Structures are given as C-alpha cells and as structure tokens.
Short mmCIF file of the N, C-alpha and C atoms (twelve columns), coordinates in Angstrom:
data_MODEL
# 
_entry.id   MODEL 
# 
loop_
_atom_site.group_PDB 
_atom_site.id 
_atom_site.type_symbol 
_atom_site.label_atom_id 
_atom_site.label_alt_id 
_atom_site.label_comp_id 
_atom_site.label_asym_id 
_atom_site.label_seq_id 
_atom_site.Cartn_x 
_atom_site.Cartn_y 
_atom_site.Cartn_z 
_atom_site.pdbx_PDB_model_num 
ATOM 1   N N  . MET A 1   103.694 108.847 181.303 1 
ATOM 2   C CA . MET A 1   105.149 108.906 180.230 1 
ATOM 3   C C  . MET A 1   105.125 107.876 179.417 1 
ATOM 4   N N  . HIS A 2   105.802 107.401 180.258 1 
ATOM 5   C CA . HIS A 2   106.687 106.242 178.635 1 
ATOM 6   C C  . HIS A 2   105.998 105.725 177.287 1 
ATOM 7   N N  . LEU A 3   104.706 105.288 178.368 1 
ATOM 8   C CA . LEU A 3   103.906 104.561 177.253 1 
ATOM 9   C C  . LEU A 3   103.643 105.252 176.397 1 
ATOM 10  N N  . THR A 4   103.201 107.031 176.774 1 
ATOM 11  C CA . THR A 4   102.671 107.425 176.094 1 
ATOM 12  C C  . THR A 4   103.701 107.998 175.246 1 
ATOM 13  N N  . LEU A 5   105.298 107.907 174.567 1 
ATOM 14  C CA . LEU A 5   106.382 108.108 174.124 1 
ATOM 15  C C  . LEU A 5   106.091 107.141 172.787 1 
ATOM 16  N N  . ARG A 6   106.016 106.012 174.154 1 
ATOM 17  C CA . ARG A 6   107.015 104.694 173.410 1 
ATOM 18  C C  . ARG A 6   105.340 104.844 171.618 1 
ATOM 19  N N  . ARG A 7   104.119 104.714 172.421 1 
ATOM 20  C CA . ARG A 7   102.833 104.821 171.211 1 
ATOM 21  C C  . ARG A 7   103.737 105.912 169.960 1 
ATOM 22  N N  . CYS A 8   103.858 107.547 170.493 1 
ATOM 23  C CA . CYS A 8   104.425 107.990 169.885 1 
ATOM 24  C C  . CYS A 8   105.715 107.654 168.432 1 
ATOM 25  N N  . ALA A 9   106.320 107.024 169.398 1 
ATOM 26  C CA . ALA A 9   107.515 105.970 168.571 1 
ATOM 27  C C  . ALA A 9   106.762 105.697 167.574 1 
ATOM 28  N N  . CYS A 10  105.995 104.550 167.557 1 
ATOM 29  C CA . CYS A 10  105.691 103.251 167.081 1 
ATOM 30  C C  . CYS A 10  105.111 104.454 165.810 1 
ATOM 31  N N  . GLY A 11  104.264 105.527 166.703 1 
ATOM 32  C CA . GLY A 11  102.948 106.092 165.419 1 
ATOM 33  C C  . GLY A 11  104.226 106.221 164.085 1 
ATOM 34  N N  . VAL A 12  105.006 107.900 164.635 1 
ATOM 35  C CA . VAL A 12  106.150 107.873 163.905 1 
ATOM 36  C C  . VAL A 12  106.636 107.839 162.742 1 
ATOM 37  N N  . ALA A 13  106.888 105.476 163.472 1 
ATOM 38  C CA . ALA A 13  107.613 104.737 162.370 1 
ATOM 39  C C  . ALA A 13  106.322 104.197 161.552 1 
ATOM 40  N N  . ALA A 14  105.245 103.812 161.932 1 
ATOM 41  C CA . ALA A 14  104.467 103.655 160.811 1 
ATOM 42  C C  . ALA A 14  104.486 104.224 159.897 1 
ATOM 43  N N  . GLY A 15  104.238 106.061 161.013 1 
ATOM 44  C CA . GLY A 15  103.710 106.559 159.351 1 
ATOM 45  C C  . GLY A 15  104.826 107.150 158.211 1 
ATOM 46  N N  . ALA A 16  105.848 106.899 159.053 1 
ATOM 47  C CA . ALA A 16  107.271 106.943 157.995 1 
ATOM 48  C C  . ALA A 16  108.024 106.014 157.343 1 
ATOM 49  N N  . LEU A 17  106.722 104.459 157.187 1 
ATOM 50  C CA . LEU A 17  107.401 103.269 156.956 1 
ATOM 51  C C  . LEU A 17  105.954 103.260 155.582 1 
ATOM 52  N N  . SER A 18  104.783 104.099 155.770 1 
ATOM 53  C CA . SER A 18  103.915 104.312 155.036 1 
ATOM 54  C C  . SER A 18  104.222 105.307 154.190 1 
ATOM 55  N N  . ALA A 19  104.538 106.303 154.265 1 
ATOM 56  C CA . ALA A 19  105.535 107.638 153.745 1 
ATOM 57  C C  . ALA A 19  106.358 107.291 152.384 1 
ATOM 58  N N  . ALA A 20  107.266 105.792 153.084 1 
ATOM 59  C CA . ALA A 20  108.404 105.253 152.295 1 
ATOM 60  C C  . ALA A 20  107.322 103.669 151.278 1 
ATOM 61  N N  . LEU A 21  105.993 103.424 152.068 1 
ATOM 62  C CA . LEU A 21  105.443 102.846 150.511 1 
ATOM 63  C C  . LEU A 21  104.644 103.550 149.524 1 
ATOM 64  N N  . VAL A 22  103.957 104.250 149.737 1 
ATOM 65  C CA . VAL A 22  103.753 105.243 149.182 1 
ATOM 66  C C  . VAL A 22  104.207 106.135 148.021 1 
ATOM 67  N N  . SER A 23  105.536 106.232 148.789 1 
ATOM 68  C CA . SER A 23  106.350 107.547 147.486 1 
ATOM 69  C C  . SER A 23  107.506 106.208 146.448 1 
ATOM 70  N N  . ALA A 24  107.640 105.236 147.098 1 
ATOM 71  C CA . ALA A 24  108.111 103.793 146.387 1 
ATOM 72  C C  . ALA A 24  107.120 103.726 145.628 1 
ATOM 73  N N  . GLY A 25  105.578 103.482 145.743 1 
ATOM 74  C CA . GLY A 25  104.676 103.307 144.903 1 
ATOM 75  C C  . GLY A 25  104.137 104.048 143.521 1 
ATOM 76  N N  . SER A 26  104.726 105.389 144.116 1 
ATOM 77  C CA . SER A 26  103.945 105.828 143.015 1 
ATOM 78  C C  . SER A 26  104.850 106.485 142.118 1 
ATOM 79  N N  . ALA A 27  106.601 105.933 143.369 1 
ATOM 80  C CA . ALA A 27  108.087 106.311 141.753 1 
ATOM 81  C C  . ALA A 27  107.160 105.026 140.749 1 
ATOM 82  N N  . GLY A 28  106.945 104.043 141.239 1 
ATOM 83  C CA . GLY A 28  106.854 102.693 140.085 1 
ATOM 84  C C  . GLY A 28  105.230 103.161 139.644 1 
ATOM 85  N N  . ALA A 29  104.783 103.939 139.459 1 
ATOM 86  C CA . ALA A 29  103.209 103.642 138.746 1 
ATOM 87  C C  . ALA A 29  103.694 105.050 137.696 1 
ATOM 88  N N  . PHE A 30  104.570 106.131 137.990 1 
ATOM 89  C CA . PHE A 30  105.288 106.675 137.327 1 
ATOM 90  C C  . PHE A 30  106.275 106.845 136.548 1 
ATOM 91  N N  . ALA A 31  106.509 105.498 136.544 1 
ATOM 92  C CA . ALA A 31  108.229 104.773 135.492 1 
ATOM 93  C C  . ALA A 31  106.817 103.980 134.480 1 
ATOM 94  N N  . ALA A 32  106.184 103.888 135.510 1 
ATOM 95  C CA . ALA A 32  105.076 102.611 134.567 1 
ATOM 96  C C  . ALA A 32  104.451 103.485 133.636 1 
ATOM 97  N N  . SER A 33  104.212 105.134 133.196 1 
ATOM 98  C CA . SER A 33  102.864 105.504 132.678 1 
ATOM 99  C C  . SER A 33  104.113 106.304 131.352 1 
ATOM 100 N N  . ASP A 34  105.164 106.212 131.743 1 
ATOM 101 C CA . ASP A 34  105.889 106.634 130.923 1 
ATOM 102 C C  . ASP A 34  105.171 107.326 129.892 1 
ATOM 103 N N  . PRO A 35  105.435 108.286 129.216 1 
ATOM 104 C CA . PRO A 35  105.092 108.574 127.913 1 
ATOM 105 C C  . PRO A 35  105.689 108.433 126.484 1 
ATOM 106 N N  . ASN A 36  107.060 107.780 126.353 1 
ATOM 107 C CA . ASN A 36  107.548 107.756 125.595 1 
ATOM 108 C C  . ASN A 36  108.570 106.199 125.605 1 
ATOM 109 N N  . PRO A 37  107.680 105.592 126.155 1 
ATOM 110 C CA . PRO A 37  108.443 103.962 126.345 1 
ATOM 111 C C  . PRO A 37  109.310 103.738 124.679 1 
ATOM 112 N N  . MET A 38  110.193 102.577 125.325 1 
ATOM 113 C CA . MET A 38  110.561 102.911 124.104 1 
ATOM 114 C C  . MET A 38  110.086 101.137 123.116 1 
ATOM 115 N N  . ALA A 39  109.745 102.015 121.558 1 
ATOM 116 C CA . ALA A 39  109.102 100.326 121.505 1 
ATOM 117 C C  . ALA A 39  109.789 99.376  120.761 1 
ATOM 118 N N  . THR A 40  108.778 98.770  121.160 1 
ATOM 119 C CA . THR A 40  109.437 97.318  119.889 1 
ATOM 120 C C  . THR A 40  109.489 96.895  119.271 1 
ATOM 121 N N  . ARG A 41  109.872 96.692  117.867 1 
ATOM 122 C CA . ARG A 41  109.443 95.683  117.055 1 
ATOM 123 C C  . ARG A 41  109.236 94.263  117.298 1 
ATOM 124 N N  . THR A 42  108.698 93.893  117.134 1 
ATOM 125 C CA . THR A 42  108.161 92.157  116.691 1 
ATOM 126 C C  . THR A 42  107.448 91.117  114.868 1 
ATOM 127 N N  . HIS A 43  107.424 91.855  114.695 1 
ATOM 128 C CA . HIS A 43  107.458 92.376  112.755 1 
ATOM 129 C C  . HIS A 43  107.753 92.458  112.005 1 
ATOM 130 N N  . SER A 44  108.418 93.003  111.059 1 
ATOM 131 C CA . SER A 44  108.279 93.190  109.958 1 
ATOM 132 C C  . SER A 44  107.340 93.786  109.087 1 
ATOM 133 N N  . PRO A 45  107.595 95.733  108.803 1 
ATOM 134 C CA . PRO A 45  106.413 96.109  108.202 1 
ATOM 135 C C  . PRO A 45  105.943 96.051  106.958 1 
ATOM 136 N N  . MET A 46  104.685 95.703  106.743 1 
ATOM 137 C CA . MET A 46  104.501 95.730  105.758 1 
ATOM 138 C C  . MET A 46  105.117 96.470  104.500 1 
ATOM 139 N N  . PRO A 47  105.450 95.487  103.233 1 
ATOM 140 C CA . PRO A 47  106.271 96.618  102.062 1 
ATOM 141 C C  . PRO A 47  105.024 97.251  101.535 1 
ATOM 142 N N  . THR A 48  105.423 98.960  101.227 1 
ATOM 143 C CA . THR A 48  104.440 99.397  100.751 1 
ATOM 144 C C  . THR A 48  103.931 99.127  99.035  1 
ATOM 145 N N  . LYS A 49  103.322 99.322  98.245  1 
ATOM 146 C CA . LYS A 49  103.024 98.509  96.784  1 
ATOM 147 C C  . LYS A 49  103.466 100.005 96.661  1 
ATOM 148 N N  . LYS A 50  104.365 100.209 94.628  1 
ATOM 149 C CA . LYS A 50  104.527 101.538 94.529  1 
ATOM 150 C C  . LYS A 50  103.135 101.485 93.136  1 
ATOM 151 N N  . ALA A 51  103.006 102.572 93.131  1 
ATOM 152 C CA . ALA A 51  102.023 103.471 92.163  1 
ATOM 153 C C  . ALA A 51  102.130 102.644 90.733  1 
ATOM 154 N N  . GLU A 52  101.322 102.438 89.795  1 
ATOM 155 C CA . GLU A 52  101.504 101.729 88.721  1 
ATOM 156 C C  . GLU A 52  101.054 102.612 88.081  1 
ATOM 157 N N  . GLU A 53  102.584 103.278 86.484  1 
ATOM 158 C CA . GLU A 53  102.408 104.005 86.099  1 
ATOM 159 C C  . GLU A 53  103.000 103.348 84.315  1 
ATOM 160 N N  . ILE A 54  101.600 104.168 82.994  1 
ATOM 161 C CA . ILE A 54  101.942 104.336 81.667  1 
ATOM 162 C C  . ILE A 54  102.326 105.551 81.107  1 
ATOM 163 N N  . THR A 55  103.716 105.186 80.457  1 
ATOM 164 C CA . THR A 55  104.150 106.021 79.771  1 
ATOM 165 C C  . THR A 55  103.624 105.720 78.359  1 
ATOM 166 N N  . ALA A 56  103.386 106.419 76.910  1 
ATOM 167 C CA . ALA A 56  103.179 105.697 76.196  1 
ATOM 168 C C  . ALA A 56  103.128 107.556 75.174  1 
ATOM 169 N N  . ARG A 57  103.762 107.457 73.337  1 
ATOM 170 C CA . ARG A 57  104.246 107.961 72.584  1 
ATOM 171 C C  . ARG A 57  103.442 107.100 71.609  1 
ATOM 172 N N  . VAL A 58  103.223 108.250 70.123  1 
ATOM 173 C CA . VAL A 58  103.378 106.993 68.613  1 
ATOM 174 C C  . VAL A 58  103.928 107.593 68.036  1 
ATOM 175 N N  . ASN A 59  104.061 107.351 67.099  1 
ATOM 176 C CA . ASN A 59  105.299 106.938 66.141  1 
ATOM 177 C C  . ASN A 59  104.721 108.051 64.579  1 
ATOM 178 N N  . HIS A 60  103.841 109.026 65.149  1 
ATOM 179 C CA . HIS A 60  103.356 109.717 64.422  1 
ATOM 180 C C  . HIS A 60  102.287 111.583 65.012  1 
ATOM 181 N N  . SER A 61  102.965 111.835 65.150  1 
ATOM 182 C CA . SER A 61  102.050 112.944 65.294  1 
ATOM 183 C C  . SER A 61  101.029 113.463 64.256  1 
ATOM 184 N N  . SER A 62  101.028 113.685 63.308  1 
ATOM 185 C CA . SER A 62  100.244 113.826 62.516  1 
ATOM 186 C C  . SER A 62  100.086 113.328 60.986  1 
ATOM 187 N N  . ILE A 63  98.568  112.236 61.296  1 
ATOM 188 C CA . ILE A 63  98.392  111.247 60.024  1 
ATOM 189 C C  . ILE A 63  96.877  111.616 59.162  1 
ATOM 190 N N  . ARG A 64  96.786  110.661 58.192  1 
ATOM 191 C CA . ARG A 64  95.339  110.925 56.523  1 
ATOM 192 C C  . ARG A 64  94.714  110.501 57.830  1 
ATOM 193 N N  . HIS A 65  93.553  111.520 57.496  1 
ATOM 194 C CA . HIS A 65  92.345  110.035 57.347  1 
ATOM 195 C C  . HIS A 65  92.284  109.427 57.603  1 
ATOM 196 N N  . GLY A 66  92.313  107.726 58.347  1 
ATOM 197 C CA . GLY A 66  91.711  106.621 57.467  1 
ATOM 198 C C  . GLY A 66  93.058  106.224 58.793  1 
ATOM 199 N N  . GLU A 67  94.150  106.592 58.038  1 
ATOM 200 C CA . GLU A 67  95.687  105.649 58.467  1 
ATOM 201 C C  . GLU A 67  95.157  105.634 59.550  1 
ATOM 202 N N  . SER A 68  96.677  104.601 60.063  1 
ATOM 203 C CA . SER A 68  96.956  104.199 61.702  1 
ATOM 204 C C  . SER A 68  97.613  105.029 62.210  1 
ATOM 205 N N  . VAL A 69  97.691  104.315 63.364  1 
ATOM 206 C CA . VAL A 69  98.395  105.566 64.357  1 
ATOM 207 C C  . VAL A 69  99.507  104.336 65.354  1 
ATOM 208 N N  . THR A 70  100.525 103.744 65.588  1 
ATOM 209 C CA . THR A 70  100.880 102.608 66.411  1 
ATOM 210 C C  . THR A 70  101.634 103.542 68.074  1 
ATOM 211 N N  . LEU A 71  100.954 103.436 68.790  1 
ATOM 212 C CA . LEU A 71  101.324 104.050 70.082  1 
ATOM 213 C C  . LEU A 71  102.058 102.717 70.749  1 
ATOM 214 N N  . THR A 72  103.421 103.289 71.291  1 
ATOM 215 C CA . THR A 72  104.200 102.265 72.545  1 
ATOM 216 C C  . THR A 72  104.667 102.837 73.400  1 
ATOM 217 N N  . GLY A 73  105.075 102.431 74.433  1 
ATOM 218 C CA . GLY A 73  105.137 102.946 75.196  1 
ATOM 219 C C  . GLY A 73  106.053 102.018 76.122  1 
ATOM 220 N N  . ARG A 74  105.879 102.145 77.917  1 
ATOM 221 C CA . ARG A 74  106.240 101.443 78.906  1 
ATOM 222 C C  . ARG A 74  106.056 101.510 79.702  1 
ATOM 223 N N  . THR A 75  105.796 100.426 80.770  1 
ATOM 224 C CA . THR A 75  104.592 100.940 82.289  1 
ATOM 225 C C  . THR A 75  106.093 100.290 83.610  1 
ATOM 226 N N  . ALA A 76  105.269 100.182 84.297  1 
ATOM 227 C CA . ALA A 76  106.243 101.083 85.986  1 
ATOM 228 C C  . ALA A 76  105.382 99.880  86.621  1 
ATOM 229 N N  . ASN A 77  105.671 99.005  87.328  1 
ATOM 230 C CA . ASN A 77  105.316 98.020  88.550  1 
ATOM 231 C C  . ASN A 77  103.892 97.813  88.149  1 
ATOM 232 N N  . MET A 78  103.844 96.661  87.151  1 
ATOM 233 C CA . MET A 78  102.607 96.643  85.962  1 
ATOM 234 C C  . MET A 78  103.163 95.285  86.041  1 
ATOM 235 N N  . ALA A 79  102.293 94.164  86.282  1 
ATOM 236 C CA . ALA A 79  102.656 92.474  85.580  1 
ATOM 237 C C  . ALA A 79  102.402 92.558  84.444  1 
ATOM 238 N N  . ALA A 80  103.357 92.117  84.111  1 
ATOM 239 C CA . ALA A 80  103.210 91.890  82.301  1 
ATOM 240 C C  . ALA A 80  101.820 90.556  82.396  1 
ATOM 241 N N  . GLY A 81  101.337 90.603  81.499  1 
ATOM 242 C CA . GLY A 81  100.235 90.253  80.519  1 
ATOM 243 C C  . GLY A 81  98.501  91.663  81.102  1 
ATOM 244 N N  . ALA A 82  99.076  92.581  81.602  1 
ATOM 245 C CA . ALA A 82  98.347  93.126  82.187  1 
ATOM 246 C C  . ALA A 82  97.497  93.535  81.037  1 
ATOM 247 N N  . ARG A 83  96.131  93.697  80.463  1 
ATOM 248 C CA . ARG A 83  95.242  94.307  80.026  1 
ATOM 249 C C  . ARG A 83  95.643  95.778  80.068  1 
ATOM 250 N N  . LEU A 84  95.609  96.775  78.531  1 
ATOM 251 C CA . LEU A 84  95.513  97.712  78.608  1 
ATOM 252 C C  . LEU A 84  94.767  98.115  77.537  1 
ATOM 253 N N  . THR A 85  93.906  99.233  77.521  1 
ATOM 254 C CA . THR A 85  93.234  99.761  76.369  1 
ATOM 255 C C  . THR A 85  93.226  101.425 75.975  1 
ATOM 256 N N  . VAL A 86  93.378  101.595 74.311  1 
ATOM 257 C CA . VAL A 86  93.524  102.847 74.418  1 
ATOM 258 C C  . VAL A 86  91.946  103.356 74.449  1 
ATOM 259 N N  . GLN A 87  92.031  104.742 74.519  1 
ATOM 260 C CA . GLN A 87  90.232  105.987 74.325  1 
ATOM 261 C C  . GLN A 87  91.094  107.328 74.185  1 
ATOM 262 N N  . HIS A 88  89.568  106.848 73.653  1 
ATOM 263 C CA . HIS A 88  90.412  108.732 72.819  1 
ATOM 264 C C  . HIS A 88  88.648  109.610 73.540  1 
ATOM 265 N N  . LEU A 89  89.343  110.894 73.480  1 
ATOM 266 C CA . LEU A 89  88.642  111.915 74.504  1 
ATOM 267 C C  . LEU A 89  87.272  112.634 72.759  1 
ATOM 268 N N  . ASP A 90  85.917  112.143 73.438  1 
ATOM 269 C CA . ASP A 90  85.031  112.397 72.747  1 
ATOM 270 C C  . ASP A 90  83.842  113.522 72.973  1 
ATOM 271 N N  . HIS A 91  84.290  115.120 72.181  1 
ATOM 272 C CA . HIS A 91  83.000  115.852 73.065  1 
ATOM 273 C C  . HIS A 91  82.847  115.837 73.879  1 
ATOM 274 N N  . GLY A 92  84.426  116.029 75.403  1 
ATOM 275 C CA . GLY A 92  84.530  116.136 76.376  1 
ATOM 276 C C  . GLY A 92  84.787  114.496 77.081  1 
ATOM 277 N N  . LYS A 93  84.421  113.302 76.876  1 
ATOM 278 C CA . LYS A 93  84.641  111.724 77.417  1 
ATOM 279 C C  . LYS A 93  85.218  111.898 76.777  1 
ATOM 280 N N  . TRP A 94  85.827  110.954 77.999  1 
ATOM 281 C CA . TRP A 94  86.778  109.667 77.196  1 
ATOM 282 C C  . TRP A 94  86.168  108.150 76.748  1 
ATOM 283 N N  . THR A 95  85.982  107.659 75.481  1 
ATOM 284 C CA . THR A 95  85.577  106.481 75.164  1 
ATOM 285 C C  . THR A 95  85.966  105.611 74.726  1 
ATOM 286 N N  . THR A 96  86.630  104.529 75.618  1 
ATOM 287 C CA . THR A 96  87.980  102.871 75.394  1 
ATOM 288 C C  . THR A 96  86.923  102.509 73.059  1 
ATOM 289 N N  . LEU A 97  88.504  102.858 72.785  1 
ATOM 290 C CA . LEU A 97  88.488  102.315 71.218  1 
ATOM 291 C C  . LEU A 97  88.414  100.435 71.445  1 
ATOM 292 N N  . ARG A 98  88.569  100.011 71.054  1 
ATOM 293 C CA . ARG A 98  88.704  98.614  70.342  1 
ATOM 294 C C  . ARG A 98  89.798  98.147  70.407  1 
ATOM 295 N N  . ALA A 99  90.949  98.986  69.927  1 
ATOM 296 C CA . ALA A 99  92.387  98.668  70.027  1 
ATOM 297 C C  . ALA A 99  92.917  97.862  72.041  1 
ATOM 298 N N  . THR A 100 93.481  97.028  72.172  1 
ATOM 299 C CA . THR A 100 93.807  96.314  72.859  1 
ATOM 300 C C  . THR A 100 94.800  95.885  73.202  1 
ATOM 301 N N  . THR A 101 95.792  95.794  74.218  1 
ATOM 302 C CA . THR A 101 97.156  95.133  73.794  1 
ATOM 303 C C  . THR A 101 97.821  94.164  75.267  1 
ATOM 304 N N  . VAL A 102 98.459  94.339  75.517  1 
ATOM 305 C CA . VAL A 102 99.191  93.661  77.014  1 
ATOM 306 C C  . VAL A 102 100.477 93.596  77.254  1 
ATOM 307 N N  . VAL A 103 100.799 93.780  78.325  1 
ATOM 308 C CA . VAL A 103 102.324 93.925  78.444  1 
ATOM 309 C C  . VAL A 103 103.018 93.388  78.813  1 
ATOM 310 N N  . ARG A 104 104.029 93.404  78.026  1 
ATOM 311 C CA . ARG A 104 104.964 92.434  77.685  1 
ATOM 312 C C  . ARG A 104 105.955 91.837  78.580  1 
ATOM 313 N N  . LYS A 105 106.074 91.424  78.643  1 
ATOM 314 C CA . LYS A 105 107.685 90.799  79.511  1 
ATOM 315 C C  . LYS A 105 108.310 91.949  79.282  1 
ATOM 316 N N  . GLY A 106 109.174 92.960  79.918  1 
ATOM 317 C CA . GLY A 106 109.357 93.642  79.969  1 
ATOM 318 C C  . GLY A 106 109.508 95.315  80.033  1 
ATOM 319 N N  . ASP A 107 107.783 94.883  80.258  1 
ATOM 320 C CA . ASP A 107 107.731 96.432  80.666  1 
ATOM 321 C C  . ASP A 107 107.280 97.249  79.283  1 
ATOM 322 N N  . THR A 108 107.275 96.947  78.344  1 
ATOM 323 C CA . THR A 108 106.567 97.026  76.978  1 
ATOM 324 C C  . THR A 108 105.152 97.154  76.606  1 
ATOM 325 N N  . PHE A 109 104.805 97.933  75.773  1 
ATOM 326 C CA . PHE A 109 103.697 97.228  74.971  1 
ATOM 327 C C  . PHE A 109 103.409 98.201  73.241  1 
ATOM 328 N N  . THR A 110 102.587 97.855  72.249  1 
ATOM 329 C CA . THR A 110 102.295 98.269  71.803  1 
ATOM 330 C C  . THR A 110 100.567 97.627  70.899  1 
ATOM 331 N N  . VAL A 111 100.333 99.352  70.879  1 
ATOM 332 C CA . VAL A 111 99.290  99.128  70.523  1 
ATOM 333 C C  . VAL A 111 98.682  100.088 68.763  1 
ATOM 334 N N  . SER A 112 97.697  99.657  68.067  1 
ATOM 335 C CA . SER A 112 97.670  100.818 66.770  1 
ATOM 336 C C  . SER A 112 96.322  100.483 66.936  1 
ATOM 337 N N  . THR A 113 95.587  102.157 65.566  1 
ATOM 338 C CA . THR A 113 94.133  102.147 65.803  1 
ATOM 339 C C  . THR A 113 94.782  102.726 64.918  1 
ATOM 340 N N  . LYS A 114 93.318  103.055 63.813  1 
ATOM 341 C CA . LYS A 114 92.838  103.947 63.352  1 
ATOM 342 C C  . LYS A 114 92.112  105.203 63.103  1 
ATOM 343 N N  . LEU A 115 92.114  106.390 62.917  1 
ATOM 344 C CA . LEU A 115 91.558  107.029 63.557  1 
ATOM 345 C C  . LEU A 115 91.218  107.609 62.812  1 
ATOM 346 N N  . LEU A 116 89.192  108.447 62.777  1 
ATOM 347 C CA . LEU A 116 88.231  108.932 61.635  1 
ATOM 348 C C  . LEU A 116 88.132  110.118 61.896  1 
ATOM 349 N N  . ALA A 117 88.750  110.426 62.884  1 
ATOM 350 C CA . ALA A 117 87.923  111.758 63.119  1 
ATOM 351 C C  . ALA A 117 89.112  113.252 62.502  1 
ATOM 352 N N  . LYS A 118 88.664  113.941 62.244  1 
ATOM 353 C CA . LYS A 118 89.146  114.801 61.383  1 
ATOM 354 C C  . LYS A 118 89.582  115.909 62.766  1 
ATOM 355 N N  . GLY A 119 91.466  116.608 62.287  1 
ATOM 356 C CA . GLY A 119 91.306  117.433 63.580  1 
ATOM 357 C C  . GLY A 119 92.253  116.812 64.682  1 
ATOM 358 N N  . LYS A 120 92.607  117.451 65.320  1 
ATOM 359 C CA . LYS A 120 92.868  116.705 66.462  1 
ATOM 360 C C  . LYS A 120 92.680  115.704 67.477  1 
ATOM 361 N N  . ASN A 121 92.895  115.222 67.786  1 
ATOM 362 C CA . ASN A 121 92.819  113.656 68.565  1 
ATOM 363 C C  . ASN A 121 93.094  113.556 69.692  1 
ATOM 364 N N  . ASP A 122 92.897  113.678 70.843  1 
ATOM 365 C CA . ASP A 122 93.699  113.097 72.038  1 
ATOM 366 C C  . ASP A 122 93.298  111.416 73.078  1 
ATOM 367 N N  . LEU A 123 94.412  111.066 73.254  1 
ATOM 368 C CA . LEU A 123 94.799  109.339 72.720  1 
ATOM 369 C C  . LEU A 123 94.547  109.813 74.729  1 
ATOM 370 N N  . ARG A 124 94.851  108.041 74.749  1 
ATOM 371 C CA . ARG A 124 95.678  107.826 75.975  1 
ATOM 372 C C  . ARG A 124 95.245  106.669 76.443  1 
ATOM 373 N N  . VAL A 125 96.721  105.240 77.299  1 
ATOM 374 C CA . VAL A 125 96.366  104.699 77.212  1 
ATOM 375 C C  . VAL A 125 95.866  104.396 78.699  1 
ATOM 376 N N  . VAL A 126 94.959  103.612 78.894  1 
ATOM 377 C CA . VAL A 126 94.672  103.177 80.385  1 
ATOM 378 C C  . VAL A 126 94.934  101.808 80.347  1 
ATOM 379 N N  . SER A 127 94.617  101.138 81.702  1 
ATOM 380 C CA . SER A 127 94.775  99.853  82.171  1 
ATOM 381 C C  . SER A 127 93.945  100.441 83.995  1 
ATOM 382 N N  . GLY A 128 92.568  99.665  84.155  1 
ATOM 383 C CA . GLY A 128 91.476  99.924  85.490  1 
ATOM 384 C C  . GLY A 128 92.167  101.360 85.756  1 
ATOM 385 N N  . PRO A 129 92.092  102.109 87.200  1 
ATOM 386 C CA . PRO A 129 92.976  102.976 87.445  1 
ATOM 387 C C  . PRO A 129 94.024  103.641 86.332  1 
ATOM 388 N N  . THR A 130 94.859  103.466 86.145  1 
ATOM 389 C CA . THR A 130 96.138  104.028 85.341  1 
ATOM 390 C C  . THR A 130 95.866  104.199 84.283  1 
ATOM 391 N N  . ARG A 131 96.604  105.696 84.542  1 
ATOM 392 C CA . ARG A 131 96.398  106.348 82.735  1 
ATOM 393 C C  . ARG A 131 97.885  106.762 82.658  1 
ATOM 394 N N  . SER A 132 97.862  107.752 80.527  1 
ATOM 395 C CA . SER A 132 99.148  107.426 81.352  1 
ATOM 396 C C  . SER A 132 98.446  108.778 80.231  1 
ATOM 397 N N  . LYS A 133 99.681  110.282 80.568  1 
ATOM 398 C CA . LYS A 133 99.454  111.294 79.881  1 
ATOM 399 C C  . LYS A 133 98.311  111.468 78.231  1 
ATOM 400 N N  . THR A 134 97.539  112.417 78.306  1 
ATOM 401 C CA . THR A 134 97.579  112.163 76.975  1 
ATOM 402 C C  . THR A 134 98.188  112.709 75.540  1 
ATOM 403 N N  . ILE A 135 98.224  112.661 74.850  1 
ATOM 404 C CA . ILE A 135 98.731  111.773 73.267  1 
ATOM 405 C C  . ILE A 135 97.794  112.991 72.343  1 
ATOM 406 N N  . THR A 136 97.580  113.889 71.759  1 
ATOM 407 C CA . THR A 136 97.349  114.312 69.995  1 
ATOM 408 C C  . THR A 136 98.518  113.856 69.416  1 
ATOM 409 N N  . VAL A 137 96.752  113.740 68.248  1 
ATOM 410 C CA . VAL A 137 97.532  113.443 67.238  1 
ATOM 411 C C  . VAL A 137 96.514  114.463 66.010  1 
ATOM 412 N N  . ASP A 138 96.817  114.699 65.360  1 
ATOM 413 C CA . ASP A 138 96.506  115.144 64.333  1 
ATOM 414 C C  . ASP A 138 95.790  114.877 63.062  1 
ATOM 415 N N  . VAL A 139 94.735  114.290 62.662  1 
ATOM 416 C CA . VAL A 139 94.126  113.640 60.828  1 
ATOM 417 C C  . VAL A 139 94.132  115.042 60.311  1 
ATOM 418 N N  . THR A 140 94.659  114.873 59.359  1 
ATOM 419 C CA . THR A 140 94.056  115.712 58.155  1 
ATOM 420 C C  . THR A 140 93.281  114.496 56.859  1 
# 
C-alpha cells in the first residue's frame, strides 16, 4: 500500500508540474501573439511630394481680333525652368498653341499669344499633367 501511495503522489506531482509548464508556455505564447504590439520606428518616413499647381490670369479679358494677350501667373511646387505651354479650347478639344515659357526663379511666369478666333476663347496653362483653371478672353 505504501508503494501505491508513493506512486500516486509521484503521479500527482508529475501532473502538477506538467500543468504548470503547460500554463507557463501558453502564457508566453499568448504574450507573443499580442495583436497590438508597440511599433518601433527603424527609419524616418518618406516625405510626401506636394501637388504642383499653376495659377494664371490675363492682362485683358477682352481684346480685338489679332491682338496679343499676356498670361502671367505663379506656380507652386514646380522647379524653376519647368516648361509651360498655353492651350486653347477649340470645338471641345484642347489644342496646344505655340506659346511656351519656363518657370522663373521665384515661381512666376509670363507668356504672350495672339488670338485669331473671334468670340469667347478659353485658355489654360499646362505643364505635364498639371493645369491651370480655364481663363476666358473675349475677342471682338
């Protein structure tokens, strides 16, 4: 009887030790699978590129047939020397005119063009995908 009691006590001790090890292991596994770990930053984030902008205005909103109109304006987030072109809305399609200029130091530009079509002429200044708002000039 003494031998069976001893075996039973060893069995209970082994079971308790196994339970302790299993619960300690599951606690470690639970801690390792924390869904919200503290984030560590190993590098600085890339700076985001700001959108390029073009704002333009004309010197006269109404001119005579064959006269020149001068467009002036400013750019934002564009490099000096970037090429700008003038476009004209013709029968629902934007066509590029020969009038071109570059962005000057200080983010400004000036460009002149002759308008031959009588009536309302819609113009805009373009550089790649960046466009100014439409400017209307009345040619009489």
